[in-house]
CSV table of C-alpha atoms in Angstrom, one decimal:
chain,number,residue,atom,x,y,z
A,1,MET,CA,7.0,-1.5,-12.6
A,2,VAL,CA,8.1,-3.8,-9.8
A,3,PRO,CA,8.2,-7.6,-9.3
A,4,PHE,CA,5.4,-8.7,-7.0
A,5,ALA,CA,4.6,-12.3,-6.1
A,6,GLY,CA,6.0,-13.5,-9.4
A,7,TRP,CA,4.2,-10.8,-11.4
A,8,SER,CA,5.3,-7.4,-12.8
A,9,MET,CA,3.1,-4.7,-11.4
A,10,PRO,CA,3.0,-0.9,-11.3
A,11,ILE,CA,3.6,1.0,-8.1
A,12,GLN,CA,1.7,3.8,-9.8
A,13,TYR,CA,0.4,4.7,-13.2
A,14,LYS,CA,0.6,8.4,-14.4
A,15,ASP,CA,-1.0,9.8,-11.2
A,16,SER,CA,1.1,10.1,-8.1
A,17,ILE,CA,0.4,7.8,-5.2
A,18,ILE,CA,-1.1,10.7,-3.2
A,19,ASP,CA,-3.3,11.8,-6.0
A,20,SER,CA,-4.5,8.2,-6.7
A,21,THR,CA,-5.3,7.7,-3.0
A,22,VAL,CA,-7.3,10.9,-2.8
A,23,ASN,CA,-9.0,10.3,-6.1
A,24,CYS,CA,-10.2,6.9,-5.1
A,25,ARG,CA,-12.3,8.3,-2.2
A,26,VAL,CA,-13.5,11.3,-4.2
A,27,ASN,CA,-14.2,9.6,-7.6
A,28,GLY,CA,-12.9,6.0,-7.9
A,29,SER,CA,-10.1,3.7,-8.7
A,30,LEU,CA,-9.7,0.7,-11.0
A,31,PHE,CA,-7.1,-1.8,-9.9
A,32,ASP,CA,-5.7,-4.6,-12.0
A,33,VAL,CA,-5.6,-7.4,-9.4
A,34,ALA,CA,-5.4,-10.3,-11.9
A,35,HIS,CA,-2.4,-11.5,-9.9
A,36,MET,CA,-4.7,-12.7,-7.2
A,37,CYS,CA,-5.8,-16.4,-7.1
A,38,GLY,CA,-9.5,-17.2,-7.5
A,39,LEU,CA,-10.8,-20.7,-7.1
A,40,SER,CA,-14.1,-22.6,-6.7
A,41,LEU,CA,-14.8,-25.5,-4.4
A,42,LYS,CA,-17.6,-27.7,-5.5
A,43,GLY,CA,-19.4,-30.8,-4.3
A,44,LYS,CA,-22.0,-31.9,-1.7
A,45,ASP,CA,-19.4,-31.6,1.1
A,46,CYS,CA,-17.6,-28.4,0.0
A,47,VAL,CA,-19.0,-26.5,3.0
A,48,PRO,CA,-18.0,-28.8,5.8
A,49,PHE,CA,-14.6,-29.3,4.0
A,50,LEU,CA,-13.8,-25.6,3.9
A,51,GLU,CA,-14.9,-25.3,7.6
A,52,THR,CA,-12.0,-27.6,8.6
A,53,LEU,CA,-9.6,-25.0,7.2
A,54,VAL,CA,-11.2,-21.5,7.9
A,55,VAL,CA,-12.7,-19.8,11.0
A,56,ALA,CA,-15.9,-18.7,9.2
A,57,ASP,CA,-19.4,-20.1,9.7
A,58,VAL,CA,-19.6,-21.1,6.1
A,59,ALA,CA,-22.8,-23.2,6.7
A,60,GLY,CA,-24.4,-20.1,8.2
A,61,LEU,CA,-23.8,-17.9,5.1
A,62,ALA,CA,-26.9,-17.2,3.0
A,63,PRO,CA,-26.4,-18.3,-0.6
A,64,GLY,CA,-24.8,-15.4,-2.5
A,65,THR,CA,-23.1,-13.9,0.5
A,66,GLY,CA,-19.5,-14.0,1.6
A,67,SER,CA,-17.1,-12.7,4.2
A,68,LEU,CA,-13.4,-12.1,5.0
A,69,THR,CA,-12.0,-15.1,6.7
A,70,VAL,CA,-8.6,-16.6,7.8
A,71,PHE,CA,-7.0,-20.0,6.9
A,72,THR,CA,-5.4,-21.2,10.1
A,73,ASN,CA,-2.6,-23.6,10.8
A,74,GLU,CA,-2.3,-26.1,13.7
A,75,LYS,CA,-1.0,-23.4,16.0
A,76,GLY,CA,-4.0,-21.1,15.3
A,77,GLY,CA,-1.8,-18.8,13.2
A,78,ALA,CA,-2.8,-17.3,9.9
A,79,ILE,CA,-1.8,-19.1,6.7
A,80,ASP,CA,-3.6,-16.4,4.7
A,81,ASP,CA,-6.6,-14.2,4.7
A,82,SER,CA,-9.3,-14.6,2.0
A,83,VAL,CA,-12.7,-13.4,0.9
A,84,ILE,CA,-14.9,-16.5,0.6
A,85,THR,CA,-18.4,-16.6,-0.9
A,86,LYS,CA,-21.0,-19.3,-0.6
A,87,VAL,CA,-22.5,-19.2,-4.1
A,88,THR,CA,-24.7,-22.2,-3.3
A,89,ASP,CA,-24.5,-25.1,-0.8
A,90,GLU,CA,-22.4,-26.9,-3.4
A,91,HIS,CA,-20.3,-24.1,-4.7
A,92,ILE,CA,-17.9,-21.8,-2.8
A,93,TYR,CA,-15.9,-19.1,-4.6
A,94,LEU,CA,-12.8,-17.8,-2.9
A,95,VAL,CA,-9.9,-15.4,-3.6
A,96,VAL,CA,-6.5,-15.7,-1.9
A,97,ASN,CA,-3.4,-13.6,-2.0
A,98,ALA,CA,-1.1,-13.9,-4.9
A,99,GLY,CA,1.9,-14.1,-2.6
A,100,CYS,CA,0.4,-17.1,-0.8
A,101,ARG,CA,-0.9,-18.9,-3.9
A,102,ASP,CA,1.5,-21.9,-3.9
A,103,LYS,CA,1.3,-22.3,-0.1
A,104,ASP,CA,-2.5,-22.0,0.0
A,105,LEU,CA,-3.2,-24.3,-2.9
A,106,ALA,CA,-0.8,-27.0,-1.5
A,107,HIS,CA,-2.5,-26.7,1.9
A,108,ILE,CA,-6.0,-27.0,0.4
A,109,GLU,CA,-5.0,-29.9,-1.9
A,110,GLU,CA,-3.4,-31.8,0.9
A,111,HIS,CA,-6.5,-31.5,3.1
A,112,MET,CA,-8.8,-32.2,0.2
A,113,LYS,CA,-7.1,-35.5,-0.5
A,114,ALA,CA,-7.5,-36.6,3.1
A,115,PHE,CA,-11.1,-35.5,3.2
A,116,LYS,CA,-11.9,-37.3,-0.1
A,117,SER,CA,-10.2,-40.5,1.1
A,118,LYS,CA,-12.7,-40.6,3.9
A,119,GLY,CA,-15.6,-40.4,1.4
A,120,GLY,CA,-16.1,-36.6,1.3
A,121,ASP,CA,-17.4,-35.1,-2.0
A,122,VAL,CA,-15.4,-32.1,-2.9
A,123,SER,CA,-13.4,-30.9,-5.9
A,124,TRP,CA,-11.8,-27.7,-7.0
A,125,HIS,CA,-11.2,-25.5,-10.0
A,126,ILE,CA,-8.6,-22.8,-10.0
A,127,HIS,CA,-9.8,-19.9,-12.1
A,128,ASP,CA,-6.7,-19.2,-14.1
A,129,GLU,CA,-8.9,-18.6,-17.1
A,130,ARG,CA,-10.3,-15.5,-15.3
A,131,SER,CA,-8.8,-12.1,-14.2
A,132,LEU,CA,-9.8,-10.0,-11.3
A,133,LEU,CA,-10.4,-6.3,-11.5
A,134,ALA,CA,-11.3,-4.2,-8.5
A,135,LEU,CA,-13.4,-1.1,-8.9
A,136,GLN,CA,-13.6,1.1,-5.8
A,137,GLY,CA,-15.0,4.5,-4.8
A,138,PRO,CA,-18.2,6.5,-4.9
A,139,LEU,CA,-18.4,6.2,-8.7
A,140,ALA,CA,-17.9,2.4,-8.7
A,141,ALA,CA,-21.7,1.5,-8.6
A,142,PRO,CA,-22.9,4.2,-11.0
A,143,VAL,CA,-20.2,3.4,-13.5
A,144,LEU,CA,-20.6,-0.3,-13.4
A,145,GLN,CA,-24.4,0.1,-13.6
A,146,HIS,CA,-23.9,1.4,-17.2
A,147,LEU,CA,-22.3,-1.9,-18.1
A,148,THR,CA,-24.9,-4.4,-16.8
A,149,LYS,CA,-28.7,-4.8,-16.8
A,150,GLU,CA,-28.8,-6.3,-13.3
A,151,ASP,CA,-29.9,-3.8,-10.6
A,152,LEU,CA,-26.8,-3.2,-8.6
A,153,SER,CA,-28.7,-1.3,-5.9
A,154,LYS,CA,-29.9,-4.7,-4.7
A,155,LEU,CA,-26.4,-6.1,-4.3
A,156,TYR,CA,-25.1,-5.2,-0.8
A,157,PHE,CA,-21.7,-5.4,0.8
A,158,GLY,CA,-20.5,-9.0,1.0
A,159,GLN,CA,-23.0,-10.2,-1.6
A,160,PHE,CA,-22.1,-12.1,-4.8
A,161,GLN,CA,-23.8,-12.5,-8.2
A,162,ILE,CA,-22.9,-14.2,-11.5
A,163,LEU,CA,-24.1,-11.9,-14.2
A,164,ASP,CA,-23.4,-10.4,-17.6
A,165,ILE,CA,-21.2,-7.3,-17.5
A,166,ASN,CA,-20.1,-5.6,-20.8
A,167,GLY,CA,-21.1,-8.8,-22.7
A,168,SER,CA,-19.3,-11.4,-20.6
A,169,THR,CA,-20.2,-13.6,-17.7
A,170,CYS,CA,-18.6,-12.2,-14.6
A,171,PHE,CA,-18.4,-13.2,-10.9
A,172,LEU,CA,-19.3,-10.0,-9.0
A,173,THR,CA,-18.6,-9.5,-5.3
A,174,ARG,CA,-19.5,-6.2,-3.6
A,175,THR,CA,-16.3,-6.0,-1.6
A,176,GLY,CA,-12.8,-4.5,-1.7
A,177,TYR,CA,-9.6,-3.5,0.0
A,178,THR,CA,-10.1,0.2,0.3
A,179,GLY,CA,-12.9,0.8,2.8
A,180,GLU,CA,-15.0,2.4,0.0
A,181,ASP,CA,-18.1,1.0,-1.7
A,182,GLY,CA,-16.9,-1.1,-4.6
A,183,PHE,CA,-16.7,-4.4,-6.4
A,184,GLU,CA,-14.3,-7.2,-7.3
A,185,ILE,CA,-15.1,-8.4,-10.8
A,186,SER,CA,-13.8,-11.8,-12.0
A,187,VAL,CA,-14.0,-11.6,-15.8
A,188,PRO,CA,-12.9,-14.2,-18.4
A,189,SER,CA,-9.3,-13.1,-19.1
A,190,GLU,CA,-9.8,-12.6,-22.9
A,191,HIS,CA,-12.4,-9.8,-22.0
A,192,ALA,CA,-10.5,-8.2,-19.1
A,193,VAL,CA,-8.8,-5.4,-21.1
A,194,ASP,CA,-12.1,-4.5,-22.8
A,195,LEU,CA,-13.9,-4.4,-19.5
A,196,ALA,CA,-11.2,-2.2,-18.0
A,197,LYS,CA,-11.4,0.2,-20.9
A,198,ALA,CA,-15.2,0.3,-20.8
A,199,ILE,CA,-15.1,1.1,-17.1
A,200,LEU,CA,-12.6,3.9,-17.6
A,201,GLU,CA,-14.6,5.3,-20.5
A,202,LYS,CA,-18.0,5.2,-18.8
A,203,SER,CA,-16.5,7.2,-15.9
A,204,GLU,CA,-15.3,9.9,-18.4
A,205,GLY,CA,-11.8,9.8,-16.9
A,206,LYS,CA,-12.9,10.2,-13.3
A,207,VAL,CA,-12.1,6.6,-12.4
A,208,ARG,CA,-8.4,6.2,-12.7
A,209,LEU,CA,-6.1,3.2,-13.1
A,210,THR,CA,-4.4,2.9,-9.7
A,211,GLY,CA,-1.3,0.9,-8.7
A,212,LEU,CA,0.2,-0.9,-5.7
A,213,GLY,CA,1.4,2.3,-3.9
A,214,ALA,CA,-2.0,3.8,-3.6
A,215,ARG,CA,-3.6,0.4,-3.0
A,216,ASP,CA,-1.4,0.1,0.1
A,217,SER,CA,-2.2,3.6,1.3
A,218,LEU,CA,-5.9,3.0,0.9
A,219,ARG,CA,-6.0,-0.3,2.8
A,220,LEU,CA,-3.9,1.2,5.5
A,221,GLU,CA,-6.3,4.1,5.9
A,222,ALA,CA,-9.1,1.5,6.1
A,223,GLY,CA,-7.3,-0.4,8.8
A,224,LEU,CA,-7.1,-3.6,6.8
A,225,CYS,CA,-4.3,-6.1,7.3
A,226,LEU,CA,-1.7,-6.8,4.7
A,227,TYR,CA,-0.8,-10.5,4.9
A,228,GLY,CA,2.9,-10.8,5.3
A,229,ASN,CA,3.1,-7.5,7.3
A,230,ASP,CA,0.1,-7.3,9.8
A,231,MET,CA,-0.7,-11.0,9.7
A,232,GLU,CA,1.7,-13.9,9.6
A,233,GLN,CA,2.0,-17.6,10.4
A,234,HIS,CA,2.5,-16.9,14.0
A,235,ILE,CA,-0.3,-14.4,14.5
A,236,THR,CA,-3.8,-15.6,15.3
A,237,PRO,CA,-7.0,-14.0,14.1
A,238,VAL,CA,-7.8,-13.1,17.7
A,239,GLU,CA,-4.5,-11.2,18.1
A,240,ALA,CA,-5.2,-9.5,14.7
A,241,GLY,CA,-8.5,-8.2,15.9
A,242,LEU,CA,-10.5,-10.5,13.6
A,243,THR,CA,-12.5,-12.2,16.3
A,244,TRP,CA,-15.6,-11.0,14.5
A,245,ALA,CA,-14.7,-13.2,11.6
A,246,ILE,CA,-14.8,-16.3,13.7
A,247,GLY,CA,-18.3,-17.5,13.4
A,248,LYS,CA,-20.3,-17.7,16.7
A,249,ARG,CA,-21.0,-21.4,16.2
A,250,ARG,CA,-17.3,-22.0,15.4
A,251,ARG,CA,-16.3,-20.3,18.7
A,252,ALA,CA,-18.3,-22.9,20.5
A,253,GLU,CA,-17.6,-25.9,18.3
A,254,GLY,CA,-14.1,-25.3,16.9
A,255,GLY,CA,-13.4,-27.8,14.1
A,256,PHE,CA,-10.8,-25.8,12.3
A,257,LEU,CA,-7.0,-26.1,12.5
A,258,GLY,CA,-5.6,-24.5,15.6
A,259,ALA,CA,-9.1,-24.2,17.2
A,260,ASP,CA,-7.7,-25.2,20.7
A,261,VAL,CA,-5.3,-22.2,20.7
A,262,ILE,CA,-7.9,-19.8,19.3
A,263,LEU,CA,-10.6,-20.9,21.6
A,264,LYS,CA,-8.3,-20.5,24.6
A,265,GLN,CA,-7.4,-17.0,23.5
A,266,LEU,CA,-11.1,-16.1,23.2
A,267,GLN,CA,-11.5,-17.2,26.8
A,268,ASP,CA,-8.4,-15.7,28.3
A,269,GLY,CA,-7.7,-12.9,26.0
A,270,PRO,CA,-4.7,-12.7,23.7
A,271,THR,CA,-1.3,-11.5,25.0
A,272,ILE,CA,-0.8,-9.1,22.1
A,273,ARG,CA,-3.3,-7.1,20.0
A,274,ARG,CA,-3.3,-5.2,16.7
A,275,VAL,CA,-4.0,-1.5,17.2
A,276,GLY,CA,-3.8,1.7,15.1
A,277,PHE,CA,-1.4,4.6,15.7
A,278,PHE,CA,-1.1,8.3,14.9
A,279,SER,CA,2.4,9.7,15.2
A,280,SER,CA,4.4,12.9,14.6
A,281,GLY,CA,7.6,13.2,12.7
A,282,PRO,CA,8.5,10.8,9.9
A,283,PRO,CA,6.0,8.1,9.1
A,284,ALA,CA,6.4,4.9,11.3
A,285,ARG,CA,7.2,1.9,9.2
A,286,SER,CA,7.2,-1.8,9.6
A,287,HIS,CA,9.5,-3.1,12.4
A,288,SER,CA,9.6,0.3,14.1
A,289,GLU,CA,9.7,-0.3,17.9
A,290,VAL,CA,6.8,1.0,20.0
A,291,HIS,CA,7.7,2.2,23.6
A,292,ASP,CA,5.6,3.4,26.4
A,293,GLU,CA,6.2,6.8,27.8
A,294,ASN,CA,8.9,5.5,30.1
A,295,GLY,CA,10.9,4.0,27.2
A,296,ASN,CA,9.9,0.3,27.8
A,297,LYS,CA,9.3,-1.6,24.6
A,298,ILE,CA,5.6,-2.6,24.4
A,299,GLY,CA,5.3,-3.5,20.8
A,300,GLU,CA,6.2,-3.2,17.1
A,301,ILE,CA,4.7,-1.5,14.0
A,302,THR,CA,3.8,-3.9,11.2
A,303,SER,CA,2.8,-1.3,8.6
A,304,GLY,CA,2.6,2.5,8.4
A,305,GLY,CA,2.8,5.5,6.1
A,306,PHE,CA,1.6,8.9,5.4
A,307,SER,CA,-2.2,9.1,4.9
A,308,PRO,CA,-3.0,11.2,1.9
A,309,ASN,CA,-6.6,11.6,2.9
A,310,LEU,CA,-6.0,12.5,6.5
A,311,LYS,CA,-2.7,14.3,5.8
A,312,LYS,CA,-1.0,12.7,8.8
A,313,ASN,CA,1.0,9.6,9.7
A,314,VAL,CA,-1.0,6.4,10.3
A,315,ALA,CA,0.3,3.0,11.3
A,316,MET,CA,-0.8,-0.3,12.7
A,317,GLY,CA,1.1,-2.8,14.8
A,318,TYR,CA,0.9,-5.1,17.8
A,319,VAL,CA,1.2,-4.1,21.5
A,320,LYS,CA,1.1,-6.0,24.8
A,321,SER,CA,-2.5,-6.5,26.0
A,322,GLY,CA,-3.1,-4.1,28.8
A,323,GLN,CA,-1.3,-1.3,26.9
A,324,HIS,CA,-3.7,-1.4,23.9
A,325,LYS,CA,-6.4,1.1,24.9
A,326,ASN,CA,-7.2,4.0,22.6
A,327,GLY,CA,-5.5,7.2,23.6
A,328,THR,CA,-2.5,5.4,25.2
A,329,LYS,CA,0.5,7.7,24.6
A,330,VAL,CA,3.5,5.9,23.0
A,331,LYS,CA,6.9,6.7,21.6
A,332,ILE,CA,7.7,5.2,18.2
A,333,LEU,CA,11.4,4.7,17.2
A,334,VAL,CA,12.1,5.8,13.6
A,335,ARG,CA,15.8,5.5,12.6
A,336,GLY,CA,16.8,5.4,16.2
A,337,LYS,CA,14.9,8.5,17.4
A,338,PRO,CA,11.7,8.4,19.4
A,339,TYR,CA,8.7,10.4,18.2
A,340,GLU,CA,5.4,11.0,20.0
A,341,GLY,CA,2.4,8.9,19.0
A,342,ASN,CA,-0.8,7.5,20.4
A,343,ILE,CA,-2.9,4.5,20.0
A,344,THR,CA,-6.2,5.0,18.1
A,345,LYS,CA,-9.0,2.8,16.8
A,346,MET,CA,-9.3,1.8,13.1
A,347,PRO,CA,-10.4,2.4,10.5
A,348,PHE,CA,-8.6,5.7,10.3
A,349,VAL,CA,-10.9,6.8,7.4
A,350,ALA,CA,-14.5,5.9,7.9
A,351,THR,CA,-15.7,3.1,5.7
A,352,LYS,CA,-18.5,3.5,3.2
A,353,TYR,CA,-19.6,-0.1,2.7
A,354,TYR,CA,-23.0,-0.3,0.9
A,355,LYS,CA,-25.3,-1.8,3.5
A,356,PRO,CA,-29.1,-1.9,3.7
A,357,SER,CA,-30.3,1.0,5.8
B,1,MET,CA,3.3,13.9,-17.2
B,2,ALA,CA,2.1,16.9,-19.3
B,3,ALA,CA,2.1,19.2,-16.3
B,4,ARG,CA,5.6,18.3,-15.4
B,5,PHE,CA,6.9,18.8,-18.9
B,6,LEU,CA,5.3,22.3,-18.9
B,7,TRP,CA,7.1,23.1,-15.6
B,8,ALA,CA,10.3,21.8,-17.0
B,9,SER,CA,10.0,23.9,-20.1
B,10,ARG,CA,9.3,27.0,-18.1
B,11,VAL,CA,12.3,26.4,-15.9
B,12,ALA,CA,14.4,25.6,-19.0
B,13,SER,CA,13.4,28.7,-20.9
B,14,HIS,CA,13.9,30.9,-17.8
B,15,LEU,CA,17.5,29.5,-17.4
B,16,ARG,CA,18.1,29.3,-21.2
B,17,ILE,CA,19.0,25.6,-21.3
B,18,SER,CA,17.6,22.9,-23.5
B,19,ILE,CA,15.8,19.8,-22.2
B,20,ALA,CA,15.8,16.5,-24.0
B,21,GLN,CA,12.7,15.9,-26.2
B,22,ARG,CA,12.7,12.1,-26.0
B,23,GLY,CA,10.1,10.9,-23.6
B,24,PHE,CA,10.7,12.9,-20.5
B,25,ALA,CA,14.2,13.7,-19.2
B,26,SER,CA,14.8,15.2,-15.7
B,27,VAL,CA,15.7,18.9,-15.5
B,28,VAL,CA,19.4,19.5,-14.9
B,29,LEU,CA,20.5,23.1,-14.3
B,30,LYS,CA,23.8,24.3,-15.8
B,31,ASP,CA,25.2,26.5,-13.0
B,32,LEU,CA,25.0,23.8,-10.4
B,33,LYS,CA,27.2,20.9,-9.4
B,34,TYR,CA,26.0,17.4,-8.8
B,35,ALA,CA,26.8,14.3,-6.6
B,36,GLU,CA,26.3,10.7,-7.7
B,37,SER,CA,23.8,10.3,-5.0
B,38,HIS,CA,21.6,12.9,-6.8
B,39,GLU,CA,22.1,16.0,-4.7
B,40,TRP,CA,22.7,19.4,-6.3
B,41,VAL,CA,24.8,22.1,-4.8
B,42,LYS,CA,25.0,25.8,-5.6
B,43,ILE,CA,28.2,27.4,-4.5
B,44,ASP,CA,28.3,31.1,-3.6
B,45,GLY,CA,31.7,32.2,-2.2
B,46,ASN,CA,32.2,30.0,0.9
B,47,LYS,CA,28.5,29.2,1.3
B,48,ALA,CA,26.8,26.3,-0.4
B,49,THR,CA,23.1,25.5,-0.8
B,50,PHE,CA,21.9,22.1,-1.6
B,51,GLY,CA,18.9,19.8,-2.2
B,52,ILE,CA,18.0,16.8,-4.2
B,53,THR,CA,17.7,16.8,-8.0
B,54,ASP,CA,14.7,16.6,-10.2
B,55,HIS,CA,15.8,13.1,-11.2
B,56,ALA,CA,15.8,12.1,-7.5
B,57,GLN,CA,12.4,13.6,-6.6
B,58,ASP,CA,10.8,12.0,-9.7
B,59,HIS,CA,12.0,8.5,-8.7
B,60,LEU,CA,11.1,9.0,-5.0
B,61,GLY,CA,7.5,10.1,-5.7
B,62,ASP,CA,5.5,12.4,-3.4
B,63,VAL,CA,7.7,13.6,-0.5
B,64,VAL,CA,5.9,13.5,2.8
B,65,TYR,CA,8.7,14.2,5.3
B,66,VAL,CA,12.1,15.7,5.3
B,67,GLU,CA,14.5,15.0,8.2
B,68,LEU,CA,16.5,18.2,8.7
B,69,PRO,CA,19.8,18.3,10.6
B,70,ASP,CA,20.4,20.7,13.6
B,71,LEU,CA,22.0,24.1,13.0
B,72,GLY,CA,25.7,24.1,13.7
B,73,ARG,CA,26.2,20.4,12.9
B,74,SER,CA,29.2,19.4,10.7
B,75,VAL,CA,28.6,17.6,7.5
B,76,SER,CA,31.2,15.7,5.5
B,77,GLN,CA,31.3,15.1,1.7
B,78,GLY,CA,29.5,11.9,0.9
B,79,GLU,CA,28.0,11.3,4.3
B,80,SER,CA,24.4,11.2,5.2
B,81,PHE,CA,23.0,14.1,7.2
B,82,GLY,CA,19.3,13.6,6.9
B,83,ALA,CA,16.6,11.8,5.0
B,84,VAL,CA,13.8,12.4,2.5
B,85,GLU,CA,10.7,10.2,2.9
B,86,SER,CA,8.2,9.6,0.2
B,87,VAL,CA,5.0,7.6,0.4
B,88,LYS,CA,6.8,4.5,-0.6
B,89,ALA,CA,10.4,4.8,0.6
B,90,THR,CA,13.0,6.7,2.7
B,91,SER,CA,16.1,7.9,1.1
B,92,ASP,CA,19.2,9.3,2.8
B,93,ILE,CA,20.5,12.7,1.8
B,94,ASN,CA,24.2,12.8,1.5
B,95,SER,CA,26.2,16.0,1.8
B,96,PRO,CA,27.9,16.9,-1.5
B,97,VAL,CA,30.5,19.0,0.3
B,98,SER,CA,31.9,19.3,3.9
B,99,GLY,CA,31.1,22.2,6.1
B,100,LYS,CA,28.9,23.5,9.0
B,101,VAL,CA,25.1,23.8,8.7
B,102,VAL,CA,24.1,27.4,8.9
B,103,GLU,CA,20.6,27.3,7.7
B,104,VAL,CA,17.9,24.7,7.1
B,105,ASN,CA,14.7,25.1,5.1
B,106,GLU,CA,12.1,25.1,7.9
B,107,VAL,CA,9.3,25.5,5.3
B,108,LEU,CA,9.8,21.9,4.4
B,109,SER,CA,8.3,20.8,7.7
B,110,GLU,CA,5.0,22.2,6.6
B,111,SER,CA,5.3,21.7,2.9
B,112,PRO,CA,7.6,18.7,2.2
B,113,GLY,CA,6.0,18.6,-1.3
B,114,LEU,CA,8.2,21.6,-2.4
B,115,VAL,CA,10.9,19.1,-2.9
B,116,ASN,CA,8.8,17.6,-5.7
B,117,THR,CA,7.4,20.8,-7.2
B,118,SER,CA,10.5,23.0,-6.9
B,119,PRO,CA,13.6,20.8,-6.2
B,120,TYR,CA,16.1,23.5,-7.2
B,121,GLU,CA,14.5,26.5,-5.8
B,122,ASP,CA,11.8,26.5,-3.0
B,123,GLY,CA,12.7,22.9,-2.2
B,124,TRP,CA,16.3,23.6,-1.1
B,125,ILE,CA,17.2,21.6,2.0
B,126,ILE,CA,20.2,23.1,3.8
B,127,LYS,CA,22.9,25.8,3.5
B,128,VAL,CA,26.4,25.2,4.8
B,129,GLU,CA,29.6,27.1,5.3
B,130,LEU,CA,32.2,25.3,3.3
B,131,SER,CA,35.2,23.9,5.1
B,132,ASP,CA,37.1,22.9,1.9
B,133,ALA,CA,36.4,24.8,-1.3
B,134,GLU,CA,38.5,22.3,-3.3
B,135,GLU,CA,36.1,19.5,-2.6
B,136,ALA,CA,33.6,20.9,-5.1
B,137,LYS,CA,36.0,19.8,-7.9
B,138,LYS,CA,35.1,16.2,-7.2
B,139,LEU,CA,31.5,16.9,-8.1
B,140,MET,CA,30.0,16.5,-11.6
B,141,ASP,CA,29.0,19.4,-13.8
B,142,SER,CA,25.5,19.5,-15.5
B,143,ASP,CA,26.6,17.6,-18.6
B,144,LYS,CA,28.3,14.8,-16.7
B,145,TYR,CA,25.3,14.5,-14.4
B,146,SER,CA,22.8,14.3,-17.2
B,147,LYS,CA,24.8,11.5,-18.8
B,148,PHE,CA,25.1,9.8,-15.4
B,149,CYS,CA,21.3,9.9,-15.0
B,150,GLU,CA,20.8,8.5,-18.5
B,151,GLU,CA,23.2,5.6,-17.8
B,152,GLU,CA,21.6,4.9,-14.5
B,153,ASP,CA,18.1,4.8,-15.9
B,154,ALA,CA,19.2,2.6,-18.8
B,155,LYS,CA,20.2,0.0,-16.3
B,156,HIS,CA,16.7,-0.4,-14.9
């Protein structure tokens, strides 16, 4: 068990990190992510309010759908990444990182006060009465289907539903942090343990409790950012390769913090870009320097490790624009020694999101 | 955990030593010497073989890479000569004795996991020619090392 954002969490349960990571993609994993912070924004103006703080086209989301987005600061940098869902035009449900909870809530509260003082109708509720469980992998849907009457085959990637699961009212989002098909389930805290047990039992032991170590390996294989490593206050969503998350209308209109910086980057191109790497030798880790073939520093690794599913080293980091093309040969310094590597696209392991055919 | 206990009991009965029954204790072999940084050493005349202990590999988790030194390189007691990397961390390997590296376990480049599954046998890391046989006296015997591990684990 290790301290994590004020919580005590397991790096692993009984299974090794490698076994857990492989098992998630073969069978499935259940993660206790109750440390994450879920909240609801309500009111007539909750959509325009949230649009002042995030890059998503919230107005354009169909009810019951959501997306990954970024909360930006005045310089266009990322305050946090978050999965937001428009439940209805007057209710938005969002989940933010545990490590950013205090920062994010203070930020939202400050802006909400200003927005309300100008007559805007928005209020919030922080879901501390609920706990989040993440169920990921090929068995996620079949197992969860045993615990609810709703037809999960109609709930596609990015969609949201409030429904009864195992006897309690849950917020269900078809999303996750592994690249696999799966769900994040917000359940009333007093029913969380029962739901977790029910899920594990229905899977006949194939879905395994999975800890932080494998969670990190899985998201790395899926090419997903870890806020605090691959995304920080000084990195914009454009630099992070999340331009797709900036709504089309938002690219034209702006209206979120730091829009001037971001819109300029969209026009001129960013000076640095997030890319993936394969490398030989020891796994490249955060802060390892990336050099071109002539030994000039061109970037830095922000996270990396050994991929249990690919059985090779994978990493992500930032390099100077112009040096970022796939196939570019690089040298990565690990403990002072250079090792051969090359830039590659992400995800490293193909994603299996459940989308309509 | 059950599989590891089975392995430990097999090793234990093969070497005719007892292993603690409370929870799961790491395997400590009687005919080896141990350093506080969790390396074991087997001395055979003026040659020594070493690796990391069962306690060390258990705490590290799945080993994915072992950084081996060059042949002929000198190593000094207590100094780092390489590293063992697991999924979650990198750990220096310190030399329990001083000498010259005469053999490295090349198999670990292909199968670093041997450090986990067989830390005292197939997962050996290097062999050196001793430069000072007296140094081994500074190391712990198996009883002292077992106690050392218990005390360390109790602190966490």
